Amino acid sequence: MNERFQQRSDYTFKYNNKLGRHGWLRLTPAYSVKLVKEIIDSVPEDAFILDPFSGTATSGLVAAEHGLSAHCLDINPFLIWFGNAKCRNYSSAELEWLKLENIKVLADCKKIANGDNWIPEIHNITRWWCGHTLSALAAFREALVNQFGEPKENHVANLAWIAFCRLIIETSSAAFNHVSMSFQNEVVTYKIEQIGALYGKISKSIIESAGDEISGSASVHFEDSRAPVSINNVRYSYVITSPPYPNRISYIRELRPYMYWTKFLDSAREAGELDWKAIGGTWGVATSRLQDWTSKERELPKSLDIVVCQILETKKKNALLMANYVWKYFHDMHLHLQNLRKSLKKGAVLAYIVGNSSFYGVQVHTEKLLEDSLRSLGFTNIGSKVVRKRNSKKELFEYCVYATWNETRNYEPQYFPQAECLDRQLKLFERLQRC
């Protein structure tokens, strides 16, 4: 039945590239503006929208562009900074000031090009940039600091720092021809004059699109999505979001070059700690911790046990790690949905864009497992529909999982008795250890 669905590149970031603010910075797993618009088109004008997995703030910005109000949540400080910069209105006076300051930056970077300028401690950094390009980028960064200070110190200057983020990725050997970021075969050399010219082109484009007024409002806030809270006690009527998929693609890995150059990250250990806090994260220390992780939640849908056991029973080399990964992902998503309820209005509608996955031939039906969590937590009108094929593998699709929250409904949670739940978890843990 699913064979009739197409890959639909217009439902991916590729569609966003030339759409003003939405194309400021590329993040491979980001979802399409078009897809969000199709969902938001049916939202009433007085709706207050929540995106608990903000990412690059696509949902929040689309909502604000439609004249709506939105709160977005994320645990990544770089994405919070970037999302708020995308969703802010800028006056013509502010943008004219930035143009003039950029001229000074371009002049300054040439003066300090041969200095001992700071370079981030990215592992195997010369795989990203050659020595000459690194020196040019470091000089340009120092010129930005001299003129504007570090990121976050001036909200207008944040546009210059976003342009710098585009600059470092466009001069790198990063390739975006896969689901996850990879590398080209060769590292291109850029001179300081080329760096300046490219920055000028990028900055001009960003400043022009920043001049478009946003009629609504959206803001991004630091929150752990496993226990999302209402901002300013707002009760949300719509949740439109796309959480990470259970496919081991790490947002920290994708964001490393930006986060190191802007000093939102200082070390690989710090990156791993942040990824451990994020749902679906498996970068660095997060991977090693998965080996020993066990669930403390006794009220998970039984269907999750079945999938985890199937992965274990493949007896592949990393079956234990992958089983724990899937277990923790849906454990965290269940906590998210459970804690989300207190921030929702009666009749609130949820739309979650998610992808399924496969481990050692075992199909992980994300949409069905999330439906089971929603059902056990008292949501109604639960269902899902295919949005698109994700790649050439016939079994991988993107879905929209939807549900409604009715806080006055009397329901019997579809949990198992506590003793039975504990017994299930203990037996499963024993199987994990044996494998």
Tab-separated table of C-alpha atoms in Angstrom:
chain	number	residue	atom	x	y	z
A	1	MET	CA	0.000	0.000	0.000
A	2	ASN	CA	2.832	2.406	0.859
A	3	GLU	CA	4.564	1.932	-2.499
A	4	ARG	CA	2.458	4.679	-4.042
A	5	PHE	CA	4.056	7.320	-1.804
A	6	GLN	CA	6.951	9.375	-3.173
A	7	GLN	CA	10.037	10.821	-1.488
A	8	ARG	CA	8.686	14.383	-1.835
A	9	SER	CA	11.798	16.559	-1.568
A	10	ASP	CA	9.413	19.511	-1.102
A	11	TYR	CA	8.666	18.040	2.349
A	12	THR	CA	12.354	18.245	3.364
A	13	PHE	CA	14.833	21.061	4.042
A	14	LYS	CA	15.597	21.247	0.318
A	15	TYR	CA	12.341	23.167	-0.057
A	16	ASN	CA	13.488	25.734	2.524
A	17	ASN	CA	16.751	26.782	0.866
A	18	LYS	CA	15.407	29.880	-0.897
A	19	LEU	CA	12.660	30.824	1.559
A	20	GLY	CA	14.136	33.813	3.355
A	21	ARG	CA	14.771	33.184	7.038
A	22	HIS	CA	14.027	29.479	6.675
A	23	GLY	CA	17.099	29.099	4.471
A	24	TRP	CA	19.544	30.954	6.713
A	25	LEU	CA	21.276	27.842	7.994
A	26	ARG	CA	21.125	24.250	6.884
A	27	LEU	CA	20.397	21.453	9.333
A	28	THR	CA	20.081	18.126	7.491
A	29	PRO	CA	17.222	16.579	9.542
A	30	ALA	CA	15.092	19.771	9.491
A	31	TYR	CA	11.597	19.392	8.088
A	32	SER	CA	9.886	21.376	5.365
A	33	VAL	CA	8.212	24.766	5.607
A	34	LYS	CA	5.636	23.491	3.122
A	35	LEU	CA	4.646	20.616	5.384
A	36	VAL	CA	4.226	22.907	8.393
A	37	LYS	CA	2.187	25.368	6.323
A	38	GLU	CA	-0.188	22.611	5.259
A	39	ILE	CA	-0.798	21.778	8.917
A	40	ILE	CA	-1.084	25.391	10.085
A	41	ASP	CA	-3.482	26.377	7.300
A	42	SER	CA	-6.270	24.644	9.240
A	43	VAL	CA	-5.377	26.317	12.561
A	44	PRO	CA	-7.744	29.100	13.756
A	45	GLU	CA	-6.381	32.643	14.138
A	46	ASP	CA	-6.606	32.662	17.943
A	47	ALA	CA	-4.647	29.420	18.367
A	48	PHE	CA	-1.515	29.342	20.534
A	49	ILE	CA	0.959	26.826	19.163
A	50	LEU	CA	3.610	24.816	20.971
A	51	ASP	CA	6.640	23.172	19.354
A	52	PRO	CA	8.392	21.153	22.094
A	53	PHE	CA	11.180	20.054	19.710
A	54	SER	CA	12.075	23.419	18.209
A	55	GLY	CA	15.217	22.531	16.238
A	56	THR	CA	15.688	25.404	13.789
A	57	ALA	CA	12.324	26.907	14.852
A	58	THR	CA	10.552	26.051	11.592
A	59	SER	CA	7.145	25.558	13.249
A	60	GLY	CA	7.451	28.704	15.333
A	61	LEU	CA	8.509	30.890	12.423
A	62	VAL	CA	5.787	29.575	10.093
A	63	ALA	CA	3.199	30.180	12.816
A	64	ALA	CA	4.461	33.746	13.363
A	65	GLU	CA	4.472	34.392	9.608
A	66	HIS	CA	0.793	33.394	9.618
A	67	GLY	CA	0.052	35.923	12.359
A	68	LEU	CA	-0.166	33.301	15.116
A	69	SER	CA	1.567	33.033	18.486
A	70	ALA	CA	3.959	30.190	19.272
A	71	HIS	CA	6.263	28.991	21.996
A	72	CYS	CA	9.113	26.663	21.049
A	73	LEU	CA	11.202	24.541	23.405
A	74	ASP	CA	14.664	23.048	23.022
A	75	ILE	CA	17.521	21.793	25.155
A	76	ASN	CA	20.299	22.903	22.802
A	77	PRO	CA	21.578	26.439	23.611
A	78	PHE	CA	22.758	27.039	20.049
A	79	LEU	CA	19.343	26.197	18.586
A	80	ILE	CA	17.632	28.422	21.153
A	81	TRP	CA	19.907	31.318	20.193
A	82	PHE	CA	19.470	30.673	16.478
A	83	GLY	CA	15.697	30.160	16.672
A	84	ASN	CA	15.126	33.415	18.528
A	85	ALA	CA	17.258	35.284	15.984
A	86	LYS	CA	15.150	33.828	13.151
A	87	CYS	CA	11.846	34.753	14.785
A	88	ARG	CA	12.696	38.345	15.770
A	89	ASN	CA	11.649	41.485	13.892
A	90	TYR	CA	14.435	43.916	12.915
A	91	SER	CA	13.996	47.606	12.190
A	92	SER	CA	15.381	49.205	9.036
A	93	ALA	CA	17.679	51.340	11.220
A	94	GLU	CA	19.142	48.244	12.871
A	95	LEU	CA	19.797	46.571	9.532
A	96	GLU	CA	21.439	49.698	8.099
A	97	TRP	CA	23.687	49.841	11.159
A	98	LEU	CA	24.674	46.203	10.601
A	99	LYS	CA	25.583	46.877	6.968
A	100	LEU	CA	27.949	49.660	8.004
A	101	GLU	CA	29.514	47.559	10.779
A	102	ASN	CA	30.099	44.700	8.363
A	103	ILE	CA	32.258	46.983	6.224
A	104	LYS	CA	34.493	47.533	9.266
A	105	VAL	CA	34.636	43.767	9.893
A	106	LEU	CA	35.822	43.128	6.345
A	107	ALA	CA	38.573	45.740	6.706
A	108	ASP	CA	39.657	44.478	10.139
A	109	CYS	CA	39.970	40.805	9.183
A	110	LYS	CA	42.610	41.611	6.568
A	111	LYS	CA	44.724	43.445	9.174
A	112	ILE	CA	44.761	40.508	11.589
A	113	ALA	CA	44.904	37.698	9.006
A	114	ASN	CA	48.457	36.743	9.968
A	115	GLY	CA	47.869	36.875	13.712
A	116	ASP	CA	47.625	34.017	16.203
A	117	ASN	CA	43.824	33.876	16.214
A	118	TRP	CA	41.683	31.378	18.143
A	119	ILE	CA	40.654	28.124	16.424
A	120	PRO	CA	38.160	25.669	17.997
A	121	GLU	CA	39.327	22.259	19.201
A	122	ILE	CA	37.256	20.178	16.790
A	123	HIS	CA	38.510	16.615	16.452
A	124	ASN	CA	40.320	16.083	13.140
A	125	ILE	CA	39.557	19.677	12.172
A	126	THR	CA	41.668	19.527	8.996
A	127	ARG	CA	39.100	17.110	7.595
A	128	TRP	CA	36.752	20.090	7.592
A	129	TRP	CA	39.099	22.903	6.532
A	130	CYS	CA	42.691	23.089	5.320
A	131	GLY	CA	45.237	25.138	7.272
A	132	HIS	CA	44.982	28.226	5.027
A	133	THR	CA	41.182	28.306	5.225
A	134	LEU	CA	41.290	27.808	9.000
A	135	SER	CA	43.603	30.818	9.384
A	136	ALA	CA	41.281	32.963	7.259
A	137	LEU	CA	38.173	31.873	9.187
A	138	ALA	CA	39.900	32.448	12.531
A	139	ALA	CA	40.858	35.982	11.471
A	140	PHE	CA	37.321	36.675	10.345
A	141	ARG	CA	35.920	35.394	13.624
A	142	GLU	CA	38.305	37.621	15.576
A	143	ALA	CA	37.179	40.609	13.499
A	144	LEU	CA	33.534	39.828	14.352
A	145	VAL	CA	34.369	39.642	18.065
A	146	ASN	CA	36.241	42.952	17.873
A	147	GLN	CA	33.245	44.628	16.275
A	148	PHE	CA	30.256	42.898	17.903
A	149	GLY	CA	31.415	40.827	20.852
A	150	GLU	CA	30.614	37.131	21.174
A	151	PRO	CA	27.235	35.723	20.030
A	152	LYS	CA	24.282	36.622	22.322
A	153	GLU	CA	25.778	40.007	23.257
A	154	ASN	CA	23.880	42.002	20.605
A	155	HIS	CA	20.628	40.747	19.060
A	156	VAL	CA	21.188	42.621	15.771
A	157	ALA	CA	24.771	41.370	15.507
A	158	ASN	CA	23.415	37.825	15.818
A	159	LEU	CA	22.640	38.134	12.115
A	160	ALA	CA	26.354	38.609	11.439
A	161	TRP	CA	27.133	35.508	13.483
A	162	ILE	CA	24.539	33.496	11.559
A	163	ALA	CA	26.217	34.644	8.352
A	164	PHE	CA	29.517	33.444	9.819
A	165	CYS	CA	27.956	30.033	10.535
A	166	ARG	CA	26.919	29.828	6.894
A	167	LEU	CA	30.430	30.885	5.947
A	168	ILE	CA	32.151	28.115	7.885
A	169	ILE	CA	29.886	25.395	6.481
A	170	GLU	CA	30.120	26.630	2.881
A	171	THR	CA	33.921	26.719	3.029
A	172	SER	CA	34.148	23.287	4.638
A	173	SER	CA	34.319	19.840	3.066
A	174	ALA	CA	30.885	18.938	4.493
A	175	ALA	CA	28.552	17.196	2.049
A	176	PHE	CA	24.774	17.047	2.328
A	177	ASN	CA	24.001	14.327	-0.180
A	178	HIS	CA	23.027	11.851	2.550
A	179	VAL	CA	20.479	11.825	5.365
A	180	SER	CA	23.304	12.653	7.743
A	181	MET	CA	26.127	15.076	7.039
A	182	SER	CA	29.202	13.495	5.420
A	183	PHE	CA	32.435	14.736	3.809
A	184	GLN	CA	33.590	15.437	0.296
A	185	ASN	CA	36.781	13.821	-0.963
A	186	GLU	CA	38.764	17.073	-1.160
A	187	VAL	CA	39.223	20.063	1.140
A	188	VAL	CA	39.094	23.358	-0.782
A	189	THR	CA	41.478	26.220	0.056
A	190	TYR	CA	40.068	29.734	0.588
A	191	LYS	CA	42.118	32.919	0.881
A	192	ILE	CA	41.135	35.785	3.157
A	193	GLU	CA	39.839	37.810	0.174
A	194	GLN	CA	37.592	34.936	-0.891
A	195	ILE	CA	36.349	34.517	2.664
A	196	GLY	CA	35.454	38.210	2.814
A	197	ALA	CA	33.658	38.165	-0.538
A	198	LEU	CA	31.620	35.080	0.396
A	199	TYR	CA	30.705	36.532	3.786
A	200	GLY	CA	29.541	39.744	2.090
A	201	LYS	CA	27.259	37.768	-0.223
A	202	ILE	CA	25.809	35.640	2.595
A	203	SER	CA	25.366	38.586	4.952
A	204	LYS	CA	23.579	40.635	2.283
A	205	SER	CA	21.076	37.836	1.706
A	206	ILE	CA	20.391	37.398	5.426
A	207	ILE	CA	19.982	41.134	6.063
A	208	GLU	CA	17.548	41.455	3.149
A	209	SER	CA	15.319	38.638	4.383
A	210	ALA	CA	15.542	39.898	7.980
A	211	GLY	CA	13.791	43.063	6.807
A	212	ASP	CA	10.553	41.154	6.125
A	213	GLU	CA	8.159	41.884	8.988
A	214	ILE	CA	6.646	38.994	10.944
A	215	SER	CA	3.046	39.711	11.935
A	216	GLY	CA	2.773	37.104	14.704
A	217	SER	CA	5.166	36.153	17.471
A	218	ALA	CA	7.349	33.167	18.297
A	219	SER	CA	10.012	32.610	20.931
A	220	VAL	CA	12.297	29.722	21.813
A	221	HIS	CA	12.906	28.662	25.425
A	222	PHE	CA	15.249	26.286	27.242
A	223	GLU	CA	13.271	23.243	28.389
A	224	ASP	CA	13.778	19.491	28.565
A	225	SER	CA	11.164	17.967	26.249
A	226	ARG	CA	10.766	14.975	28.557
A	227	ALA	CA	9.138	17.338	31.056
A	228	PRO	CA	7.904	20.292	28.978
A	229	VAL	CA	6.344	23.186	30.853
A	230	SER	CA	4.040	25.985	29.820
A	231	ILE	CA	5.713	29.332	29.203
A	232	ASN	CA	3.920	32.102	31.113
A	233	ASN	CA	1.189	29.595	32.055
A	234	VAL	CA	-0.164	29.440	28.510
A	235	ARG	CA	-2.471	26.505	27.741
A	236	TYR	CA	-1.718	25.426	24.191
A	237	SER	CA	-4.405	24.556	21.677
A	238	TYR	CA	-2.080	23.037	19.045
A	239	VAL	CA	1.176	21.097	19.195
A	240	ILE	CA	2.998	21.022	15.854
A	241	THR	CA	6.428	19.466	15.968
A	242	SER	CA	8.931	16.984	14.593
A	243	PRO	CA	10.933	15.194	17.299
A	244	PRO	CA	14.178	13.379	16.512
A	245	TYR	CA	13.583	10.020	14.859
A	246	PRO	CA	14.803	6.741	16.410
A	247	ASN	CA	17.505	6.384	13.753
A	248	ARG	CA	20.657	7.331	15.705
A	249	ILE	CA	21.199	10.586	13.800
A	250	SER	CA	22.607	12.992	16.352
A	251	TYR	CA	21.697	16.669	16.155
A	252	ILE	CA	24.874	17.428	18.095
A	253	ARG	CA	26.935	15.730	15.411
A	254	GLU	CA	25.192	17.790	12.713
A	255	LEU	CA	25.673	21.030	14.649
A	256	ARG	CA	29.270	20.568	15.794
A	257	PRO	CA	30.948	23.045	13.407
A	258	TYR	CA	28.471	25.813	14.257
A	259	MET	CA	28.515	25.177	17.998
A	260	TYR	CA	32.305	25.021	18.349
A	261	TRP	CA	32.991	28.136	16.257
A	262	THR	CA	30.365	30.143	18.203
A	263	LYS	CA	31.602	28.738	21.550
A	264	PHE	CA	28.345	27.054	22.475
A	265	LEU	CA	30.496	23.916	22.802
A	266	ASP	CA	34.032	23.598	24.162
A	267	SER	CA	34.742	19.869	24.204
A	268	ALA	CA	33.654	16.464	22.939
A	269	ARG	CA	32.692	15.519	26.495
A	270	GLU	CA	30.351	18.495	26.682
A	271	ALA	CA	28.809	17.489	23.337
A	272	GLY	CA	28.180	13.965	24.608
A	273	GLU	CA	26.585	15.237	27.821
A	274	LEU	CA	24.201	17.426	25.832
A	275	ASP	CA	23.324	14.593	23.474
A	276	TRP	CA	22.549	12.322	26.441
A	277	LYS	CA	19.945	14.829	27.609
A	278	ALA	CA	18.320	14.982	24.161
A	279	ILE	CA	15.798	12.365	23.059
A	280	GLY	CA	17.427	9.985	20.592
A	281	GLY	CA	20.937	11.301	21.204
A	282	THR	CA	23.846	8.872	20.772
A	283	TRP	CA	26.952	11.037	20.435
A	284	GLY	CA	30.087	10.316	22.486
A	285	VAL	CA	29.383	9.501	26.132
A	286	ALA	CA	25.690	9.042	25.318
A	287	THR	CA	26.515	5.823	23.464
A	288	SER	CA	28.519	4.294	26.302
A	289	ARG	CA	25.809	5.132	28.836
A	290	LEU	CA	23.221	3.272	26.779
A	291	GLN	CA	24.964	-0.006	27.606
A	292	ASP	CA	23.893	0.228	31.253
A	293	TRP	CA	20.686	2.246	30.996
A	294	THR	CA	17.451	0.757	32.354
A	295	SER	CA	13.960	2.205	32.504
A	296	LYS	CA	12.444	3.426	35.752
A	297	GLU	CA	9.063	3.963	34.076
A	298	ARG	CA	6.672	1.095	34.839
A	299	GLU	CA	3.772	2.170	32.672
A	300	LEU	CA	5.098	1.862	29.132
A	301	PRO	CA	2.986	0.204	26.421
A	302	LYS	CA	3.637	-3.519	26.130
A	303	SER	CA	4.182	-3.197	22.378
A	304	LEU	CA	7.553	-1.582	23.144
A	305	ASP	CA	8.752	-4.728	24.931
A	306	ILE	CA	7.970	-6.792	21.848
A	307	VAL	CA	10.101	-4.629	19.543
A	308	VAL	CA	13.010	-4.486	21.999
A	309	CYS	CA	12.969	-8.264	22.421
A	310	GLN	CA	12.933	-8.778	18.654
A	311	ILE	CA	16.088	-6.658	18.320
A	312	LEU	CA	17.765	-8.623	21.121
A	313	GLU	CA	16.847	-11.925	19.533
A	314	THR	CA	18.809	-11.078	16.381
A	315	LYS	CA	21.926	-11.623	18.565
A	316	LYS	CA	23.890	-9.210	16.435
A	317	LYS	CA	27.077	-7.700	17.844
A	318	ASN	CA	25.410	-4.450	18.966
A	319	ALA	CA	21.926	-5.865	19.605
A	320	LEU	CA	22.029	-4.886	23.277
A	321	LEU	CA	23.022	-1.320	22.461
A	322	MET	CA	20.372	-0.938	19.767
A	323	ALA	CA	17.673	-2.533	21.938
A	324	ASN	CA	18.473	-0.120	24.753
A	325	TYR	CA	18.528	2.764	22.279
A	326	VAL	CA	15.015	1.991	21.033
A	327	TRP	CA	13.795	1.354	24.561
A	328	LYS	CA	15.134	4.676	25.853
A	329	TYR	CA	13.844	6.634	22.862
A	330	PHE	CA	10.236	5.531	23.345
A	331	HIS	CA	10.573	5.699	27.120
A	332	ASP	CA	11.553	9.376	26.792
A	333	MET	CA	8.807	10.075	24.244
A	334	HIS	CA	6.260	8.507	26.591
A	335	LEU	CA	7.452	10.768	29.419
A	336	HIS	CA	7.197	13.718	27.065
A	337	LEU	CA	3.578	12.994	26.131
A	338	GLN	CA	2.671	12.207	29.729
A	339	ASN	CA	4.036	15.499	31.060
A	340	LEU	CA	2.781	17.511	28.088
A	341	ARG	CA	-0.876	17.028	29.092
A	342	LYS	CA	-0.848	19.594	31.881
A	343	SER	CA	0.033	22.365	29.407
A	344	LEU	CA	-2.775	21.623	26.935
A	345	LYS	CA	-6.194	23.180	26.564
A	346	LYS	CA	-9.262	20.987	26.364
A	347	GLY	CA	-9.554	19.838	22.756
A	348	ALA	CA	-5.890	20.538	21.967
A	349	VAL	CA	-4.748	18.932	18.712
A	350	LEU	CA	-1.356	17.249	18.299
A	351	ALA	CA	0.525	16.767	15.010
A	352	TYR	CA	3.886	14.970	15.250
A	353	ILE	CA	6.017	14.405	12.149
A	354	VAL	CA	8.021	11.240	12.823
A	355	GLY	CA	9.926	8.563	10.931
A	356	ASN	CA	10.058	4.827	11.433
A	357	SER	CA	13.302	2.872	11.461
A	358	SER	CA	14.822	-0.570	11.130
A	359	PHE	CA	17.470	-2.361	13.215
A	360	TYR	CA	18.903	-5.655	11.932
A	361	GLY	CA	15.762	-6.207	9.884
A	362	VAL	CA	13.421	-5.504	12.823
A	363	GLN	CA	10.879	-2.855	11.894
A	364	VAL	CA	10.428	-0.132	14.520
A	365	HIS	CA	7.027	1.354	13.726
A	366	THR	CA	7.424	4.725	15.410
A	367	GLU	CA	3.937	5.844	14.475
A	368	LYS	CA	2.281	2.786	16.046
A	369	LEU	CA	4.378	2.878	19.209
A	370	LEU	CA	3.581	6.562	19.724
A	371	GLU	CA	-0.083	5.866	19.077
A	372	ASP	CA	0.043	3.236	21.841
A	373	SER	CA	1.593	5.766	24.238
A	374	LEU	CA	-1.020	8.390	23.361
A	375	ARG	CA	-3.821	5.877	23.838
A	376	SER	CA	-2.537	4.745	27.232
A	377	LEU	CA	-2.259	8.371	28.356
A	378	GLY	CA	-5.884	9.226	27.601
A	379	PHE	CA	-5.617	11.049	24.274
A	380	THR	CA	-8.398	10.530	21.742
A	381	ASN	CA	-8.892	10.695	17.945
A	382	ILE	CA	-5.518	8.984	17.575
A	383	GLY	CA	-4.165	8.012	14.183
A	384	SER	CA	-1.380	8.466	11.660
A	385	LYS	CA	-0.914	8.931	7.940
A	386	VAL	CA	2.055	8.577	5.622
A	387	VAL	CA	3.624	11.876	4.584
A	388	ARG	CA	6.333	10.584	2.242
A	389	LYS	CA	8.925	7.926	1.540
A	390	ARG	CA	12.199	8.875	3.236
A	391	ASN	CA	14.754	7.236	0.975
A	392	SER	CA	15.312	4.273	-1.297
A	393	LYS	CA	14.661	1.698	1.426
A	394	LYS	CA	11.115	0.547	0.835
A	395	GLU	CA	10.241	0.238	4.531
A	396	LEU	CA	11.208	3.774	5.665
A	397	PHE	CA	8.510	6.453	5.730
A	398	GLU	CA	7.669	9.724	7.376
A	399	TYR	CA	4.330	9.950	9.185
A	400	CYS	CA	2.089	12.525	10.782
A	401	VAL	CA	0.840	11.131	14.087
A	402	TYR	CA	-2.174	13.031	15.357
A	403	ALA	CA	-4.318	13.029	18.501
A	404	THR	CA	-6.637	15.199	20.614
A	405	TRP	CA	-6.491	15.924	24.327
A	406	ASN	CA	-9.766	16.053	26.299
A	407	GLU	CA	-8.891	16.817	29.894
A	408	THR	CA	-12.425	16.217	31.171
A	409	ARG	CA	-12.680	12.701	29.755
A	410	ASN	CA	-12.823	9.904	32.307
A	411	TYR	CA	-10.579	7.178	31.061
A	412	GLU	CA	-8.957	4.037	32.333
A	413	PRO	CA	-5.241	4.184	31.545
A	414	GLN	CA	-4.272	1.148	29.497
A	415	TYR	CA	-1.410	0.252	31.774
A	416	PHE	CA	-0.603	-3.089	33.280
A	417	PRO	CA	-0.770	-3.623	37.050
A	418	GLN	CA	2.320	-2.278	38.796
A	419	ALA	CA	3.523	-5.711	39.892
A	420	GLU	CA	3.184	-7.055	36.349
A	421	CYS	CA	4.987	-4.007	34.936
A	422	LEU	CA	7.874	-4.445	37.340
A	423	ASP	CA	8.067	-8.145	36.514
A	424	ARG	CA	8.145	-7.352	32.773
A	425	GLN	CA	10.921	-4.814	33.216
A	426	LEU	CA	13.026	-7.144	35.368
A	427	LYS	CA	12.678	-10.021	32.920
A	428	LEU	CA	13.531	-7.772	30.006
A	429	PHE	CA	16.567	-6.424	31.830
A	430	GLU	CA	17.750	-9.983	32.473
A	431	ARG	CA	17.438	-10.732	28.757
A	432	LEU	CA	19.390	-7.584	27.940
A	433	GLN	CA	22.213	-8.655	30.237
A	434	ARG	CA	22.330	-12.208	28.883
A	435	CYS	CA	22.575	-10.967	25.294
